[in-house]
Amino acid sequence: MSDALSAIPAAVHRNLSDKLYEKRKNAALDLENAVKGLITAGDHDKISKVIDMLIKEFTKSPQANHRKGGLIGLAAVTVGLASEAAQYLEQIVPPVIKAFCDQDSRVRYYACEALYNIAKVVRGEFIFFFNDIFDALCKLSADSDANVQSAAHLLDRLVKDIVTESDQFSIEEFIPLLKERMNVLNPYVRQFLVGWITVLDSVPDIDMLGFLPDFLDGLFNMLSDSSHEIRQQADSALSEFLQEIKNSPSVDYGRMAEILVQRASSPDEFTRLTAITWINEFVKLGGDQLVRYYADILGAILPCISDKEEKIRVVARETNEELRSIHVEPSDGFDVGAILSVARRQLSSDHEATRIEALNWISTLLNKHRTEVLCFLNDIFDTLLKALSDSSDDVVLLVLEVHAGVAKDPQYFRQLIVFLVHNFRADNSLLERRGALIVRRLCVLLDAERVYRELSTILEGEDNLDFASTMVQALNLILLTSPELSKLRDLLKGSLVNREGKELFVALYASWCHSPMAIISLCLLAQAYQHASVVIQSLVEEDINVKFLVQLDKLIRLLETPIFTYLRLQLLEPGRYTWLLKTLYGLLMLLPQQSAAFKILRTRLKTVPTYSFSGGGQISRASSGVPFSQYMHHREDCDAEDNNINSSHQGINFAARLQQFENVQNQHRGQAKNKVNYSYSTSSSSASKEVRRSEEQQQQQQHKLPPSSASSSVADINRSPSRSLRKGPGQLQL
């Protein structure tokens, strides 16, 4: 240390720590000259000792003025060393950088000034300390003192100039530090970082694009900054990088795709728009590199299709169509299962547009990769069935298209119908709201006869009789009214004259037995009028309930529609269609006279030509009817109605069909009686408890009331109910 003191005059040593800046400045100039003398003398050892003395006695001093003097002195030494300074930088620079964190703002300011002067001298040699200097400047950019910030900005500009002209800068060593700092939220630091990214990207020899995945997420994070200036700078930098990507033959799309997928779900609108725009370009440019990321990309696109911002929706739809049009095979790494999983999750979206596009993807995959989709069918089948309850008709129709595509294979067809019936059974509201839409659409997409046959087979063995009856009534109404089922109705109209119609009639009859009105409707459709009449005669008191009358009312109104035009025209030939008249009169007799349906049917029957009631008593025989007990031995072709089809309909065993209908109806009647008995036993038990409780209360009161009052109470209890409260047996309350 004595060597250092001998090289530096005592006045210089004293003035370096003076509180006045001018004295410290003059001392620094004297120190600079002294160092120049040592350089001339070639006394490098003494120069090193002078530097050590400045560090130990000044920069590490607890006195702020000493630290300021030490920083000025180190800068003066560097200036004095000139071209020889490089070999002393490892001694000089670290204490200056350490001073950036000094608690005294003036010390931090002089540290910036000192490093600025050092950098001007050494220029390119300065790069060796770049990461440490960058880290220090990053912190100073957010310094609380405005003067320190200003000094740091000046130093920052100088360092940028040095880096851009240097061929020794190592981007590989710098990127980890940049990546770490990109998570800082301070707006000043963010501006500092974006500025450096932009500068480095402008240097031709520095490949910032190759390292873009390392700091891309940080740039996207800045898009949601509260400062408009920062958002604009980040967007400008991203736009420049996107343009470079378009012009670059080699880009790492995969790593960046993962970042973009996450940013596409950002709560910030501008971030989502930028992310989805990048994804759009990547889908167009990425090619094979993005195949294994398709599922993730789709997961980002589908929610954006329903975004509240129109620009995002437009770009998302364009990207979705672009992605769906790409032709790739599983052998290329295309994961069908992952895509299906994404589509299945998006079927739970709150937004209709997203659910629709998810279904479009499932349909597309089914058409392009049917074998692979069927392998994952168990994973999505339940979700597709639940989608049948969707609030949107468009979604339901698309779900049905997907189901129909799957059901082209026989084993999946039956599975679909079974699950469909199960869902109708589990959710009555689904049958009410969507039943007609679902069945009609399936009949269009699949063969209507095949659908109805399968439904009938399943319902024939249904244990839940109430559900079976409700389901059959719904199917019957669809059959009678839907334009999509016109061919099925035409086939049934020929049930007595062709084999196909007969087989369909028999197939439907088995489950239609769950509803008397459905059976009657089926017979009217098949023109089996005599059997319809006998079915009506077979009905008993328990069958004529409110539900039956509601169904009958619907049928009467349907008879006036174009679907039953043929039936109304047959009334012009009452001599030939005697059983039709008897059937209609039978229905009329079941209707309450004050009902609108009664008046409609009676009005229709009044229009039957009068000549039908004259002649040889044909009508009277038809009206009187055939005794029900003799029907089992009666042939359907015994009247004029069946003269032309005598040999064609004998394949339908109507006696066996009637027995089948009776058996099913007996099951329904038995179930109804059990319900009534259970209800009666429950109510009787409650009534008995009430009577006993009343008697106990009256016995207690008899001890308190006069004898005449007690006798009067007993008489009131034993009095018969008034005539007005009595109800005759079998009365129907409508």
XYZ file of C-alpha atoms in Angstrom:
734
model
C 0.000 0.000 0.000
C 2.981 2.307 0.663
C 3.972 1.869 -2.997
C 0.521 3.092 -4.020
C 0.788 6.065 -1.691
C 4.197 6.969 -3.028
C 2.803 6.983 -6.565
C -0.139 9.180 -5.607
C 0.422 12.545 -3.933
C -1.111 12.945 -0.509
C -3.249 15.854 -1.736
C -4.787 13.648 -4.380
C -5.491 10.939 -1.856
C -7.122 13.502 0.446
C -9.165 15.314 -2.219
C -10.652 12.105 -3.662
C -12.803 11.796 -0.554
C -13.670 15.490 -0.308
C -17.340 16.380 -0.127
C -16.948 18.881 -2.984
C -17.302 17.437 -6.433
C -14.803 19.868 -7.969
C -12.033 18.761 -5.611
C -12.799 15.108 -6.321
C -12.774 15.833 -10.047
C -9.407 17.625 -9.880
C -7.973 14.806 -7.803
C -9.151 12.327 -10.431
C -7.350 14.294 -13.174
C -4.159 14.233 -11.101
C -4.604 10.502 -10.589
C -5.060 10.017 -14.306
C -1.763 11.790 -15.013
C -0.004 9.759 -12.343
C -1.204 6.524 -13.957
C -0.025 7.706 -17.334
C 3.415 8.226 -15.816
C 3.405 4.700 -14.429
C 2.418 3.345 -17.852
C 5.311 5.221 -19.409
C 7.625 3.782 -16.799
C 6.149 0.319 -17.382
C 5.452 -0.119 -13.680
C 2.352 -2.319 -13.970
C 2.746 -3.733 -10.525
C 2.404 -0.321 -8.933
C -0.655 0.405 -11.145
C -2.302 -2.732 -9.810
C -1.562 -1.649 -6.247
C -3.062 1.785 -6.911
C -6.272 0.088 -8.104
C -6.357 -2.146 -5.015
C -5.896 0.899 -2.809
C -8.840 2.669 -4.472
C -11.044 -0.365 -3.947
C -10.163 -1.099 -0.344
C -9.847 2.409 1.023
C -12.490 4.154 -1.057
C -15.157 1.961 -2.769
C -15.526 -0.220 0.334
C -15.509 2.676 2.756
C -18.606 3.279 4.943
C -18.326 6.960 4.015
C -20.359 7.909 0.947
C -17.883 10.581 -0.176
C -15.086 8.035 -0.049
C -17.106 5.640 -2.218
C -17.832 8.433 -4.708
C -14.106 9.292 -4.826
C -13.175 5.669 -5.322
C -15.558 5.351 -8.325
C -14.199 8.538 -9.909
C -10.661 7.334 -9.212
C -11.249 3.947 -10.922
C -12.623 5.716 -13.996
C -9.589 8.061 -13.988
C -7.212 5.110 -13.773
C -8.937 3.472 -16.753
C -8.672 6.665 -18.793
C -5.017 6.943 -17.842
C -4.380 3.322 -18.839
C -5.965 3.898 -22.256
C -5.084 0.924 -24.474
C -3.525 -0.891 -21.514
C -6.796 -0.853 -19.556
C -8.092 -4.224 -20.799
C -5.696 -6.209 -18.638
C -6.948 -4.446 -15.480
C -10.706 -4.673 -16.156
C -11.186 -7.665 -13.859
C -9.971 -5.450 -11.011
C -11.741 -2.257 -12.032
C -15.235 -3.259 -13.253
C -16.603 -5.512 -10.422
C -16.466 -2.851 -7.650
C -18.115 -0.345 -9.987
C -20.951 -2.775 -10.792
C -21.351 -3.522 -7.086
C -21.843 0.183 -6.452
C -25.027 0.060 -8.581
C -26.743 -1.433 -5.553
C -25.448 1.171 -3.092
C -28.047 2.577 -0.743
C -26.941 6.131 -1.543
C -28.495 7.353 -4.800
C -25.528 9.682 -5.481
C -23.148 6.761 -5.239
C -25.299 4.841 -7.729
C -25.235 7.884 -10.002
C -21.417 8.099 -9.888
C -21.237 4.371 -10.519
C -23.131 4.899 -13.795
C -20.855 7.798 -14.674
C -17.723 5.806 -13.864
C -18.780 2.772 -15.868
C -19.756 5.018 -18.765
C -16.226 6.493 -18.847
C -14.680 3.041 -18.497
C -16.799 1.671 -21.365
C -15.811 4.529 -23.646
C -12.175 3.605 -23.136
C -12.261 -0.187 -23.450
C -15.223 -0.565 -25.913
C -15.201 -4.173 -27.173
C -13.248 -5.496 -24.199
C -16.237 -4.487 -22.145
C -18.323 -7.420 -23.568
C -16.712 -9.854 -21.148
C -18.757 -8.267 -18.339
C -21.948 -7.829 -20.391
C -24.274 -10.107 -18.399
C -23.312 -8.477 -15.093
C -23.665 -5.007 -16.558
C -27.023 -5.907 -18.190
C -28.363 -7.245 -14.924
C -27.247 -4.097 -13.099
C -28.756 -1.807 -15.742
C -32.000 -3.794 -15.620
C -32.309 -2.941 -11.926
C -31.244 0.680 -12.375
C -33.867 1.199 -15.092
C -36.454 1.049 -12.298
C -34.438 3.122 -9.832
C -36.421 5.435 -7.579
C -34.073 8.376 -8.293
C -34.686 10.182 -11.575
C -31.046 11.250 -11.910
C -29.892 7.661 -11.519
C -32.429 6.555 -14.157
C -31.152 9.218 -16.521
C -27.529 8.196 -16.001
C -28.456 4.532 -16.478
C -30.176 5.341 -19.788
C -27.044 7.071 -21.070
C -24.925 4.105 -20.075
C -27.479 1.737 -21.619
C -27.263 3.474 -25.004
C -23.475 3.273 -24.952
C -23.534 -0.434 -24.083
C -25.989 -1.097 -26.951
C -23.655 0.659 -29.369
C -20.751 -1.428 -28.127
C -22.691 -4.699 -28.442
C -23.981 -4.006 -31.945
C -20.474 -3.353 -33.264
C -18.797 -6.186 -31.374
C -18.097 -9.630 -32.810
C -17.461 -11.122 -29.373
C -20.990 -10.894 -28.002
C -22.365 -14.324 -26.990
C -26.144 -14.549 -27.471
C -26.119 -18.086 -26.038
C -24.808 -16.845 -22.686
C -27.158 -13.880 -22.635
C -30.490 -15.629 -23.382
C -30.847 -17.414 -19.992
C -30.506 -14.065 -18.224
C -32.998 -12.430 -20.580
C -35.480 -15.272 -20.083
C -35.233 -14.870 -16.322
C -35.785 -11.110 -16.444
C -38.795 -11.361 -18.785
C -41.014 -12.252 -15.834
C -40.460 -8.889 -14.143
C -43.607 -6.758 -13.985
C -42.040 -3.337 -13.448
C -42.939 -1.147 -16.464
C -39.493 0.496 -16.633
C -37.776 -2.867 -16.654
C -40.151 -4.082 -19.343
C -39.332 -1.125 -21.547
C -35.645 -1.794 -20.946
C -36.041 -5.464 -21.953
C -38.099 -4.818 -25.090
C -35.548 -2.208 -26.115
C -32.704 -4.696 -25.847
C -34.643 -7.412 -27.717
C -35.346 -5.013 -30.557
C -31.713 -3.864 -30.739
C -30.271 -7.365 -30.700
C -32.771 -8.534 -33.327
C -31.598 -5.755 -35.626
C -28.014 -7.065 -35.591
C -27.544 -9.320 -38.647
C -24.978 -11.540 -36.944
C -27.189 -12.237 -33.920
C -29.887 -14.910 -34.442
C -32.569 -13.776 -32.033
C -35.246 -15.723 -33.966
C -33.593 -18.984 -33.058
C -33.977 -18.134 -29.370
C -37.467 -16.644 -29.675
C -39.169 -19.534 -27.814
C -37.119 -18.607 -24.730
C -38.572 -15.123 -24.359
C -41.744 -15.269 -26.486
C -43.985 -15.849 -23.468
C -42.520 -12.777 -21.777
C -43.319 -10.623 -24.794
C -46.896 -11.891 -24.863
C -47.157 -11.170 -21.176
C -46.329 -7.538 -21.884
C -49.283 -7.229 -24.276
C -51.597 -6.962 -21.276
C -49.503 -4.307 -19.506
C -51.397 -1.296 -18.165
C -49.031 1.019 -20.056
C -50.077 1.681 -23.634
C -46.471 2.393 -24.598
C -45.253 -0.974 -23.358
C -48.106 -2.801 -25.116
C -47.248 -0.995 -28.316
C -43.527 -1.780 -28.048
C -44.200 -5.460 -27.324
C -46.656 -5.692 -30.221
C -44.154 -4.035 -32.545
C -41.457 -6.507 -31.536
C -43.818 -9.470 -31.993
C -44.921 -8.235 -35.411
C -41.304 -8.002 -36.503
C -40.587 -11.526 -35.323
C -43.695 -12.885 -37.066
C -42.551 -11.336 -40.311
C -39.134 -12.935 -39.855
C -40.824 -16.290 -39.257
C -42.678 -16.002 -42.549
C -39.397 -15.369 -44.370
C -37.324 -17.947 -42.507
C -36.829 -21.470 -43.908
C -36.134 -22.967 -40.476
C -38.282 -22.190 -37.439
C -38.962 -24.112 -34.221
C -42.771 -24.009 -34.449
C -43.366 -26.650 -31.797
C -42.013 -24.857 -28.723
C -43.669 -21.604 -29.706
C -46.983 -23.372 -30.404
C -47.137 -24.480 -26.778
C -46.755 -20.877 -25.640
C -49.344 -19.576 -28.099
C -51.899 -22.165 -27.000
C -51.629 -20.940 -23.410
C -51.808 -17.283 -24.408
C -54.898 -17.876 -26.552
C -56.886 -18.334 -23.336
C -55.584 -15.117 -21.770
C -58.201 -12.911 -20.090
C -56.701 -9.973 -21.996
C -58.427 -9.413 -25.332
C -55.386 -8.014 -27.170
C -53.240 -10.950 -26.029
C -55.834 -13.462 -27.278
C -56.075 -11.739 -30.636
C -52.304 -11.680 -31.095
C -51.947 -15.311 -30.008
C -54.695 -16.558 -32.306
C -53.205 -14.548 -35.189
C -49.848 -16.214 -34.629
C -51.515 -19.646 -34.449
C -53.244 -18.901 -37.737
C -49.899 -18.189 -39.404
C -48.290 -21.209 -37.796
C -50.998 -23.532 -39.111
C -50.366 -22.200 -42.608
C -46.558 -22.317 -42.343
C -45.769 -25.059 -39.840
C -46.713 -28.120 -41.853
C -45.447 -31.412 -40.461
C -43.766 -29.750 -37.489
C -47.135 -28.997 -35.912
C -48.837 -32.372 -36.378
C -48.245 -33.497 -32.802
C -49.491 -30.122 -31.539
C -52.796 -30.204 -33.469
C -54.809 -31.253 -30.425
C -53.401 -28.427 -28.306
C -53.960 -25.927 -31.100
C -57.545 -27.104 -31.540
C -58.078 -26.748 -27.800
C -57.060 -23.095 -28.142
C -59.065 -22.386 -31.292
C -62.474 -23.781 -30.342
C -63.110 -21.479 -27.347
C -62.000 -18.467 -29.415
C -64.682 -19.252 -31.994
C -67.200 -18.000 -29.430
C -65.103 -15.051 -28.249
C -66.962 -11.820 -27.515
C -64.564 -9.935 -29.800
C -65.484 -10.297 -33.473
C -61.888 -10.026 -34.737
C -60.888 -12.990 -32.594
C -63.900 -15.014 -33.781
C -63.063 -14.362 -37.436
C -59.407 -15.391 -37.097
C -60.331 -18.429 -34.984
C -62.853 -19.663 -37.570
C -60.348 -19.200 -40.375
C -57.717 -21.102 -38.412
C -60.187 -23.863 -37.578
C -61.084 -24.373 -41.237
C -57.413 -24.306 -42.222
C -56.563 -26.926 -39.626
C -59.469 -29.174 -40.595
C -58.502 -29.079 -44.255
C -54.991 -30.418 -43.634
C -54.595 -34.027 -44.780
C -52.513 -36.049 -42.325
C -52.527 -39.687 -41.307
C -52.008 -41.349 -37.928
C -48.783 -42.757 -39.335
C -47.527 -39.153 -39.556
C -48.010 -38.653 -35.837
C -51.600 -37.406 -36.040
C -53.256 -38.320 -32.721
C -56.933 -38.992 -33.423
C -57.609 -39.827 -29.788
C -56.204 -36.505 -28.569
C -58.321 -34.554 -31.063
C -61.432 -36.465 -29.978
C -60.615 -35.756 -26.344
C -60.426 -32.017 -27.054
C -63.692 -32.090 -28.998
C -65.376 -34.017 -26.182
C -64.281 -31.442 -23.584
C -65.502 -28.571 -25.735
C -68.958 -30.180 -25.977
C -69.364 -28.956 -22.392
C -68.721 -25.356 -23.434
C -71.300 -22.733 -22.521
C -71.152 -21.377 -26.067
C -73.188 -22.908 -28.874
C -70.720 -22.025 -31.658
C -67.916 -23.883 -29.877
C -70.063 -26.963 -29.318
C -71.068 -26.982 -32.975
C -67.459 -26.832 -34.182
C -66.482 -29.584 -31.751
C -69.158 -31.792 -33.306
C -67.985 -30.857 -36.795
C -64.530 -32.095 -35.834
C -65.886 -35.406 -34.585
C -67.856 -35.778 -37.813
C -64.778 -34.929 -39.909
C -62.639 -37.446 -38.062
C -65.351 -40.065 -38.434
C -65.360 -39.562 -42.187
C -61.559 -39.460 -42.603
C -60.378 -41.874 -39.905
C -63.392 -44.039 -39.121
C -61.441 -47.035 -37.831
C -59.424 -44.951 -35.370
C -62.497 -43.046 -34.160
C -64.394 -46.261 -33.443
C -61.469 -47.383 -31.274
C -62.075 -44.360 -29.025
C -65.874 -44.512 -29.247
C -66.334 -45.579 -25.628
C -64.537 -42.419 -24.511
C -66.929 -40.052 -26.276
C -70.181 -42.007 -26.580
C -71.668 -40.956 -23.237
C -70.827 -37.318 -23.915
C -72.479 -37.518 -27.337
C -75.606 -38.978 -25.772
C -75.732 -36.216 -23.165
C -75.429 -33.689 -25.975
C -78.853 -34.844 -27.192
C -80.250 -32.833 -24.274
C -78.521 -29.668 -25.503
C -80.579 -26.481 -25.461
C -79.676 -25.778 -29.095
C -81.516 -27.557 -31.916
C -78.516 -27.086 -34.200
C -76.281 -28.902 -31.737
C -78.781 -31.746 -31.371
C -79.031 -32.154 -35.153
C -75.245 -32.325 -35.475
C -75.027 -34.851 -32.641
C -77.547 -36.992 -34.462
C -75.456 -36.816 -37.633
C -72.466 -38.055 -35.679
C -74.529 -40.830 -34.114
C -75.864 -41.788 -37.521
C -72.329 -41.937 -38.890
C -71.310 -44.263 -36.087
C -74.474 -46.357 -36.406
C -73.670 -47.389 -39.976
C -72.127 -50.450 -38.346
C -74.875 -52.841 -37.113
C -73.383 -53.344 -33.639
C -73.216 -49.619 -33.029
C -76.711 -49.095 -34.433
C -78.338 -51.220 -31.755
C -76.094 -49.697 -29.096
C -77.238 -46.234 -30.166
C -80.935 -47.102 -30.021
C -80.543 -48.852 -26.662
C -78.717 -45.868 -25.165
C -81.263 -43.512 -26.689
C -84.169 -45.354 -25.073
C -82.220 -45.425 -21.815
C -81.773 -41.647 -21.931
C -85.467 -41.135 -22.690
C -86.319 -43.343 -19.723
C -83.917 -41.534 -17.388
C -84.942 -38.042 -18.519
C -88.620 -37.601 -19.285
C -88.061 -33.994 -20.246
C -85.707 -35.122 -23.014
C -88.472 -37.191 -24.555
C -90.904 -34.296 -24.298
C -88.550 -31.594 -25.618
C -86.362 -33.490 -28.041
C -88.063 -36.827 -28.678
C -89.717 -35.881 -31.951
C -86.657 -34.035 -33.258
C -84.314 -36.915 -32.419
C -86.455 -39.698 -33.840
C -87.345 -37.795 -37.003
C -83.715 -36.870 -37.696
C -82.532 -40.432 -37.122
C -85.167 -41.659 -39.539
C -83.739 -39.322 -42.169
C -80.097 -40.153 -41.514
C -80.706 -43.861 -41.063
C -83.414 -46.080 -42.538
C -86.752 -45.129 -40.943
C -88.058 -48.685 -40.971
C -84.853 -49.948 -39.372
C -85.093 -47.322 -36.635
C -88.732 -48.062 -35.840
C -88.214 -51.825 -35.863
C -85.309 -51.541 -33.421
C -87.238 -49.183 -31.139
C -90.183 -51.552 -31.157
C -87.998 -54.541 -30.318
C -86.489 -52.726 -27.332
C -89.823 -51.397 -26.046
C -91.470 -54.799 -26.377
C -89.342 -56.044 -23.487
C -89.427 -52.810 -21.461
C -90.040 -53.422 -17.745
C -91.121 -49.863 -17.009
C -94.655 -50.097 -18.366
C -95.501 -46.432 -17.852
C -92.424 -45.367 -19.799
C -93.138 -47.923 -22.520
C -96.658 -46.542 -22.921
C -95.417 -42.943 -23.057
C -92.660 -43.806 -25.510
C -95.005 -45.737 -27.792
C -97.488 -42.883 -27.794
C -94.699 -40.493 -28.791
C -93.462 -42.800 -31.561
C -97.009 -43.299 -32.799
C -97.614 -39.557 -32.999
C -94.345 -39.096 -34.917
C -95.345 -41.913 -37.275
C -98.718 -40.316 -37.969
C -97.543 -36.739 -38.460
C -93.942 -36.513 -39.658
C -93.278 -35.886 -43.367
C -90.012 -37.818 -42.989
C -91.998 -41.011 -42.301
C -94.356 -40.826 -45.295
C -92.748 -43.896 -46.922
C -93.196 -45.839 -43.708
C -96.874 -44.901 -43.622
C -97.281 -45.951 -47.248
C -95.692 -49.297 -46.433
C -98.083 -49.819 -43.519
C -101.079 -48.949 -45.683
C -100.294 -52.064 -47.679
C -99.991 -54.327 -44.662
C -102.900 -56.488 -45.855
C -101.653 -56.848 -49.434
C -97.838 -57.112 -49.340
C -95.256 -58.985 -47.287
C -93.080 -55.986 -46.354
C -96.031 -54.073 -44.935
C -97.267 -57.122 -43.040
C -93.866 -57.725 -41.440
C -93.580 -54.083 -40.386
C -97.113 -54.133 -38.973
C -96.371 -57.228 -36.901
C -93.021 -55.803 -35.743
C -94.592 -52.559 -34.519
C -97.662 -54.248 -33.076
C -95.608 -56.002 -30.385
C -94.622 -52.726 -28.671
C -97.628 -50.653 -29.748
C -99.639 -52.962 -27.443
C -98.482 -50.753 -24.561
C -100.984 -48.111 -25.727
C -104.539 -48.961 -26.828
C -104.812 -45.736 -28.792
C -101.501 -46.451 -30.544
C -102.808 -49.885 -31.593
C -106.037 -48.378 -32.913
C -104.035 -45.741 -34.829
C -101.771 -48.438 -36.279
C -104.775 -50.457 -37.406
C -106.356 -47.405 -39.046
C -103.087 -46.720 -40.828
C -102.821 -50.356 -41.953
C -106.540 -50.385 -42.938
C -107.120 -53.320 -40.578
C -110.479 -51.827 -39.602
C -112.127 -54.988 -38.290
C -109.239 -55.592 -35.897
C -109.406 -51.938 -34.805
C -113.087 -52.374 -34.038
C -112.474 -55.519 -32.002
C -109.659 -53.818 -30.073
C -112.108 -51.036 -29.167
C -114.659 -53.604 -27.982
C -111.995 -55.315 -25.871
C -111.406 -52.200 -23.789
C -112.622 -52.299 -20.218
C -113.533 -49.648 -17.695
C -109.984 -49.252 -16.334
C -108.651 -48.451 -19.813
C -110.890 -45.412 -20.307
C -108.972 -42.865 -18.271
C -107.910 -39.285 -18.787
C -104.716 -40.231 -20.620
C -106.681 -42.452 -22.978
C -109.185 -39.698 -23.738
C -106.383 -37.200 -24.393
C -104.822 -39.621 -26.873
C -108.218 -40.259 -28.441
C -108.776 -36.518 -28.822
C -105.466 -36.253 -30.699
C -106.377 -39.139 -32.989
C -109.759 -37.646 -33.862
C -108.095 -34.408 -34.847
C -105.458 -36.272 -36.874
C -108.225 -38.023 -38.816
C -109.044 -34.618 -40.285
C -105.483 -34.084 -41.593
C -104.235 -34.903 -45.131
C -102.502 -38.029 -43.786
C -105.870 -39.759 -43.362
C -107.398 -38.477 -46.596
C -107.617 -42.052 -47.893
C -109.641 -43.064 -44.830
C -112.139 -40.232 -45.246
C -112.570 -41.065 -48.933
C -113.295 -44.685 -48.016
C -116.374 -43.405 -46.162
C -117.860 -42.772 -49.617
C -118.151 -46.564 -49.911
C -119.752 -47.588 -46.625
C -120.918 -50.848 -48.064
C -117.336 -51.865 -48.693
C -115.790 -50.375 -45.542
C -118.351 -51.455 -42.984
C -115.736 -52.108 -40.289
C -114.316 -48.627 -40.751
C -117.690 -47.134 -39.921
C -118.077 -49.417 -36.939
C -114.608 -48.432 -35.703
C -115.338 -44.715 -35.995
C -118.687 -45.095 -34.280
C -116.944 -47.107 -31.583
C -114.530 -44.237 -30.991
C -117.453 -41.816 -30.963
C -119.125 -43.843 -28.219
C -116.007 -43.564 -26.060
C -115.869 -39.769 -26.208
C -117.662 -37.464 -23.763
C -120.521 -35.834 -25.685
C -119.529 -32.327 -24.677
C -115.956 -32.687 -25.917
C -114.736 -30.958 -29.071
C -113.459 -34.287 -30.440
C -116.947 -35.802 -30.142
C -118.411 -32.958 -32.157
C -115.675 -33.206 -34.812
C -116.140 -36.953 -35.326
C -119.940 -36.779 -35.201
C -119.872 -34.034 -37.823
C -117.651 -36.178 -40.048
C -119.882 -39.226 -39.710
C -122.925 -37.134 -40.610
C -121.352 -36.512 -44.004
C -121.382 -40.205 -44.873
C -123.748 -40.621 -47.878
C -127.296 -41.491 -46.863
C -127.430 -44.461 -49.196
C -125.048 -46.243 -46.862
C -127.950 -46.721 -44.464
C -130.397 -48.241 -46.972
C -130.422 -51.561 -48.727
C -130.161 -55.077 -47.462
C -129.261 -54.416 -43.856
C -125.509 -54.359 -44.428
C -124.995 -51.430 -42.116
C -127.180 -52.776 -39.398
C -125.115 -55.951 -39.241
C -121.936 -53.920 -39.064
C -123.324 -51.686 -36.364
C -124.551 -54.499 -34.220
C -121.061 -55.905 -34.236
C -119.708 -59.394 -33.764
C -119.849 -60.857 -30.261
C -116.396 -60.422 -28.722
C -116.332 -64.038 -27.507
C -116.672 -65.232 -31.098
C -113.868 -63.031 -32.497
C -111.168 -65.597 -31.870
C -112.869 -67.806 -34.472
C -113.836 -65.043 -36.851
C -111.918 -64.420 -40.104
C -110.962 -60.887 -41.087
C -112.163 -61.419 -44.680
C -115.800 -62.110 -43.947
C -117.186 -58.827 -45.345
C -117.070 -56.873 -48.553
C -114.112 -54.841 -47.355
C -111.795 -57.811 -47.725
C -113.052 -59.399 -50.939
C -110.056 -58.191 -52.955
C -107.407 -59.107 -50.380
C -108.786 -62.379 -49.167
C -105.653 -64.384 -49.804
C -103.016 -61.690 -49.153
C -103.432 -60.837 -45.503
C -103.890 -64.297 -44.118
C -100.261 -64.185 -42.971
C -101.316 -61.817 -40.142
C -102.770 -63.836 -37.317
C -105.104 -61.196 -35.883
C -106.381 -63.542 -33.199
C -102.832 -63.980 -31.903
C -102.264 -60.241 -32.145
C -105.369 -59.582 -30.079
C -104.191 -62.075 -27.483
C -100.830 -60.295 -27.420
C -102.560 -56.943 -26.912
C -104.703 -58.377 -24.111
C -101.689 -59.814 -22.312
C -99.811 -56.522 -22.353
C -102.868 -54.556 -21.282
C -103.475 -56.978 -18.416
C -99.951 -56.185 -17.228
C -100.759 -52.477 -17.312
C -104.051 -53.036 -15.480
C -102.317 -55.126 -12.834
C -99.712 -52.446 -12.281
C -102.407 -49.779 -12.019
C -104.312 -51.843 -9.414
C -101.160 -52.334 -7.365
C -100.581 -48.593 -7.326
C -104.187 -47.955 -6.263
C -104.008 -50.594 -3.527
C -100.761 -49.164 -2.206
C -102.204 -45.669 -2.206
C -105.390 -46.916 -0.522
C -103.499 -48.810 2.193
C -101.383 -45.755 2.923
C -104.370 -43.430 3.130
C -106.369 -45.974 5.223
C -103.547 -46.251 7.721
C -103.437 -42.479 8.052
C -107.233 -42.285 8.382
C -107.269 -44.951 11.126
C -104.712 -42.999 13.104
C -106.801 -39.840 12.766
C -109.985 -41.670 13.951
C -108.224 -43.109 16.987
C -106.769 -39.725 17.851
C -110.241 -38.131 17.522
C -111.858 -40.762 19.725
C -109.242 -40.306 22.420
C -109.800 -36.546 22.401
C -113.583 -36.978 22.657
C -113.285 -39.435 25.544
C -111.184 -36.908 27.380
C -113.767 -34.209 26.713
C -116.685 -36.351 27.941
C -115.400 -36.039 31.489
C -115.617 -32.265 31.141
C -118.873 -31.833 29.114
C -122.482 -32.261 30.345
C -124.040 -35.683 29.556
C -126.260 -34.252 26.836
C -123.256 -32.729 25.061
C -121.346 -36.019 25.137
C -124.321 -37.898 23.676
C -124.617 -35.315 20.955
C -120.934 -35.726 20.017
C -121.228 -39.501 19.711
C -124.335 -39.098 17.575
C -122.461 -36.742 15.238
C -119.700 -39.274 14.755
C -122.076 -42.124 13.961
C -124.213 -40.037 11.595
C -124.169 -41.236 7.976
C -122.468 -39.002 5.427
C -124.731 -36.721 3.469
C -125.985 -37.805 0.058
C -124.112 -34.957 -1.588
C -120.749 -36.410 -0.450
C -121.354 -39.875 -1.851
C -119.805 -40.978 -5.136
C -121.045 -43.834 -7.206
C -118.567 -46.560 -8.163
C -116.706 -46.126 -11.466
C -117.414 -42.424 -11.852
C -114.716 -40.688 -13.980
C -113.742 -37.230 -12.786
C -112.489 -35.229 -15.809
